[in-house]
Amino acid sequence: MGLFDFRDVNKRKKKKDRVIIACTPSGILINDTPISFPTNYTILKNILGEASRIEPIKQTKNNVYLWDDLGIYCSTADAQKMLMILLVEDNRYGLGHQPKSNFTGIVTIDDKPIAENIQNVSQDRPYMIRSINKENNQVAIALGWNPGI
């Protein structure tokens, strides 16, 4: 970064936006935009911006889409059929390819914090939501396609 780069709008560091995910009985909103699974990269890019990195997973056809500043990860073989996103809250646990920063957004289920209401999510919702725990700590939240529907 050069001394006078602050004058060039394109070279300024962008403010980190907060991601707000609201899960309701009928669907999911990410930053007030409805989303359903499977989704695709174009939809996520319109909501979250360009992925910081897109990396191949060795010996597979999958790519990993990482939003490093937001703490969000998605792995898929087809960018037109993304089945799940992972919100990484603690990247010290080595969940494979992972964003450089932790997810600091807000996730609610039926207008309550996820910790208070995740146990009330029934299997008949059009999406699945799971808490991923390591050593009794929630380290990530998986949000995606419900194969039972």
mmCIF file of C-alpha atoms in Angstrom:
data_model
loop_
_atom_site.group_PDB
_atom_site.id
_atom_site.type_symbol
_atom_site.label_atom_id
_atom_site.label_comp_id
_atom_site.label_asym_id
_atom_site.label_seq_id
_atom_site.Cartn_x
_atom_site.Cartn_y
_atom_site.Cartn_z
ATOM 1 C CA MET A 1 0.000 0.000 0.000
ATOM 2 C CA GLY A 2 1.458 3.329 -1.041
ATOM 3 C CA LEU A 3 1.602 6.443 1.101
ATOM 4 C CA PHE A 4 -1.225 8.198 -0.758
ATOM 5 C CA ASP A 5 -3.405 5.169 -1.491
ATOM 6 C CA PHE A 6 -5.991 6.473 0.987
ATOM 7 C CA ARG A 7 -6.983 8.985 -1.690
ATOM 8 C CA ASP A 8 -7.890 6.214 -4.142
ATOM 9 C CA VAL A 9 -11.304 4.808 -3.141
ATOM 10 C CA ASN A 10 -10.492 1.454 -4.789
ATOM 11 C CA LYS A 11 -7.390 0.959 -2.609
ATOM 12 C CA ARG A 12 -8.993 1.775 0.730
ATOM 13 C CA LYS A 13 -9.703 -1.057 3.100
ATOM 14 C CA LYS A 14 -13.395 -1.804 3.067
ATOM 15 C CA LYS A 15 -15.385 -1.712 6.253
ATOM 16 C CA LYS A 16 -16.251 -5.173 7.452
ATOM 17 C CA ASP A 17 -20.008 -5.596 7.179
ATOM 18 C CA ARG A 18 -21.891 -7.577 9.789
ATOM 19 C CA VAL A 19 -23.822 -10.542 8.483
ATOM 20 C CA ILE A 20 -27.245 -11.086 10.014
ATOM 21 C CA ILE A 21 -28.903 -14.441 9.409
ATOM 22 C CA ALA A 22 -32.527 -14.837 10.424
ATOM 23 C CA CYS A 23 -33.971 -18.355 10.378
ATOM 24 C CA THR A 24 -37.766 -18.592 10.392
ATOM 25 C CA PRO A 25 -40.082 -21.602 10.068
ATOM 26 C CA SER A 26 -40.518 -20.852 6.364
ATOM 27 C CA GLY A 27 -36.982 -19.845 5.314
ATOM 28 C CA ILE A 28 -33.732 -17.960 5.796
ATOM 29 C CA LEU A 29 -32.821 -14.310 5.355
ATOM 30 C CA ILE A 30 -29.197 -13.240 5.002
ATOM 31 C CA ASN A 31 -28.942 -9.476 5.481
ATOM 32 C CA ASP A 32 -32.701 -9.214 4.762
ATOM 33 C CA THR A 33 -32.396 -11.154 1.478
ATOM 34 C CA PRO A 34 -34.319 -14.451 1.262
ATOM 35 C CA ILE A 35 -32.191 -17.471 0.412
ATOM 36 C CA SER A 36 -33.003 -21.116 -0.110
ATOM 37 C CA PHE A 37 -30.833 -24.182 -0.509
ATOM 38 C CA PRO A 38 -29.470 -25.386 -2.783
ATOM 39 C CA THR A 39 -28.207 -21.930 -3.662
ATOM 40 C CA ASN A 40 -25.517 -20.714 -6.029
ATOM 41 C CA TYR A 41 -22.418 -18.558 -5.999
ATOM 42 C CA THR A 42 -24.101 -15.656 -7.800
ATOM 43 C CA ILE A 43 -26.743 -15.348 -5.077
ATOM 44 C CA LEU A 44 -24.152 -15.516 -2.287
ATOM 45 C CA LYS A 45 -21.921 -13.029 -4.126
ATOM 46 C CA ASN A 46 -24.838 -10.579 -4.403
ATOM 47 C CA ILE A 47 -25.415 -10.801 -0.643
ATOM 48 C CA LEU A 48 -21.873 -11.228 0.734
ATOM 49 C CA GLY A 49 -19.705 -9.797 -2.048
ATOM 50 C CA GLU A 50 -16.989 -11.633 -3.968
ATOM 51 C CA ALA A 51 -15.367 -14.547 -2.171
ATOM 52 C CA SER A 52 -11.892 -13.634 -0.908
ATOM 53 C CA ARG A 53 -10.515 -16.911 -2.220
ATOM 54 C CA ILE A 54 -11.710 -19.805 -4.337
ATOM 55 C CA GLU A 55 -9.453 -22.816 -3.855
ATOM 56 C CA PRO A 56 -9.577 -26.355 -5.224
ATOM 57 C CA ILE A 57 -9.715 -29.247 -2.780
ATOM 58 C CA LYS A 58 -6.965 -31.663 -3.744
ATOM 59 C CA GLN A 59 -8.006 -34.964 -5.309
ATOM 60 C CA THR A 60 -11.664 -33.900 -5.646
ATOM 61 C CA LYS A 61 -13.776 -31.861 -8.039
ATOM 62 C CA ASN A 62 -14.787 -29.505 -5.229
ATOM 63 C CA ASN A 63 -13.813 -25.890 -4.757
ATOM 64 C CA VAL A 64 -13.883 -23.993 -1.495
ATOM 65 C CA TYR A 65 -15.373 -20.494 -1.519
ATOM 66 C CA LEU A 66 -14.039 -18.433 1.388
ATOM 67 C CA TRP A 67 -15.171 -15.046 2.632
ATOM 68 C CA ASP A 68 -12.151 -14.449 4.871
ATOM 69 C CA ASP A 69 -13.342 -11.210 6.499
ATOM 70 C CA LEU A 70 -16.804 -12.626 7.231
ATOM 71 C CA GLY A 71 -15.773 -16.044 8.551
ATOM 72 C CA ILE A 72 -17.869 -17.889 5.945
ATOM 73 C CA TYR A 73 -16.945 -21.019 4.001
ATOM 74 C CA CYS A 74 -18.679 -23.048 1.303
ATOM 75 C CA SER A 75 -17.465 -26.201 -0.452
ATOM 76 C CA THR A 76 -19.044 -27.510 -3.642
ATOM 77 C CA ALA A 77 -18.322 -29.296 -6.892
ATOM 78 C CA ASP A 78 -20.840 -27.096 -8.729
ATOM 79 C CA ALA A 79 -21.053 -23.330 -8.127
ATOM 80 C CA GLN A 80 -24.658 -23.522 -9.342
ATOM 81 C CA LYS A 81 -25.620 -26.014 -6.632
ATOM 82 C CA MET A 82 -24.271 -25.036 -3.217
ATOM 83 C CA LEU A 83 -25.878 -27.201 -0.568
ATOM 84 C CA MET A 84 -24.460 -25.588 2.571
ATOM 85 C CA ILE A 85 -22.544 -22.700 4.066
ATOM 86 C CA LEU A 86 -20.408 -22.915 7.173
ATOM 87 C CA LEU A 87 -20.133 -20.016 9.602
ATOM 88 C CA VAL A 88 -16.785 -20.555 11.346
ATOM 89 C CA GLU A 89 -16.850 -19.072 14.851
ATOM 90 C CA ASP A 90 -13.489 -20.427 16.009
ATOM 91 C CA ASN A 91 -10.951 -21.214 13.302
ATOM 92 C CA ARG A 92 -8.396 -22.641 15.765
ATOM 93 C CA TYR A 93 -9.963 -26.094 15.433
ATOM 94 C CA GLY A 94 -8.757 -26.904 11.930
ATOM 95 C CA LEU A 95 -11.965 -27.531 10.032
ATOM 96 C CA GLY A 96 -10.050 -28.000 6.766
ATOM 97 C CA HIS A 97 -9.979 -25.001 4.437
ATOM 98 C CA GLN A 98 -11.238 -22.164 6.544
ATOM 99 C CA PRO A 99 -11.601 -18.399 6.517
ATOM 100 C CA LYS A 100 -8.860 -16.278 8.057
ATOM 101 C CA SER A 101 -11.292 -14.517 10.427
ATOM 102 C CA ASN A 102 -14.028 -15.873 12.643
ATOM 103 C CA PHE A 103 -17.708 -15.307 11.935
ATOM 104 C CA THR A 104 -18.886 -12.424 14.113
ATOM 105 C CA GLY A 105 -22.339 -11.987 12.641
ATOM 106 C CA ILE A 106 -25.660 -12.675 14.259
ATOM 107 C CA VAL A 107 -27.744 -15.816 13.784
ATOM 108 C CA THR A 108 -31.298 -15.920 15.088
ATOM 109 C CA ILE A 109 -33.906 -18.635 15.029
ATOM 110 C CA ASP A 110 -37.473 -17.361 15.254
ATOM 111 C CA ASP A 111 -36.228 -13.961 16.519
ATOM 112 C CA LYS A 112 -34.182 -15.504 19.367
ATOM 113 C CA PRO A 113 -30.405 -16.045 19.583
ATOM 114 C CA ILE A 114 -29.327 -19.380 18.130
ATOM 115 C CA ALA A 115 -28.091 -20.677 21.503
ATOM 116 C CA GLU A 116 -31.558 -20.231 23.007
ATOM 117 C CA ASN A 117 -33.538 -21.784 20.195
ATOM 118 C CA ILE A 118 -31.538 -24.309 18.125
ATOM 119 C CA GLN A 119 -33.050 -27.220 20.037
ATOM 120 C CA ASN A 120 -36.517 -26.098 18.869
ATOM 121 C CA VAL A 121 -35.761 -26.400 15.142
ATOM 122 C CA SER A 122 -37.847 -29.257 13.787
ATOM 123 C CA GLN A 123 -36.897 -31.433 10.842
ATOM 124 C CA ASP A 124 -39.758 -30.106 8.712
ATOM 125 C CA ARG A 125 -38.116 -26.745 7.978
ATOM 126 C CA PRO A 126 -36.991 -26.137 4.368
ATOM 127 C CA TYR A 127 -33.363 -25.959 5.582
ATOM 128 C CA MET A 128 -31.155 -27.585 8.174
ATOM 129 C CA ILE A 129 -29.115 -25.800 10.812
ATOM 130 C CA ARG A 130 -26.526 -27.559 12.973
ATOM 131 C CA SER A 131 -24.134 -26.478 15.651
ATOM 132 C CA ILE A 132 -20.651 -27.962 15.237
ATOM 133 C CA ASN A 133 -19.001 -28.456 18.608
ATOM 134 C CA LYS A 134 -15.433 -29.301 19.594
ATOM 135 C CA GLU A 135 -14.338 -29.673 23.210
ATOM 136 C CA ASN A 136 -17.769 -28.470 24.409
ATOM 137 C CA ASN A 137 -17.486 -25.216 22.412
ATOM 138 C CA GLN A 138 -19.551 -24.217 19.414
ATOM 139 C CA VAL A 139 -16.941 -23.670 16.706
ATOM 140 C CA ALA A 140 -19.160 -23.399 13.634
ATOM 141 C CA ILE A 141 -22.728 -23.349 12.395
ATOM 142 C CA ALA A 142 -23.729 -25.357 9.333
ATOM 143 C CA LEU A 143 -26.678 -23.962 7.403
ATOM 144 C CA GLY A 144 -28.043 -25.606 4.298
ATOM 145 C CA TRP A 145 -30.206 -27.951 2.338
ATOM 146 C CA ASN A 146 -32.605 -30.225 4.205
ATOM 147 C CA PRO A 147 -32.525 -33.564 2.338
ATOM 148 C CA GLY A 148 -35.604 -34.767 4.246
ATOM 149 C CA ILE A 149 -37.923 -32.244 2.577
#
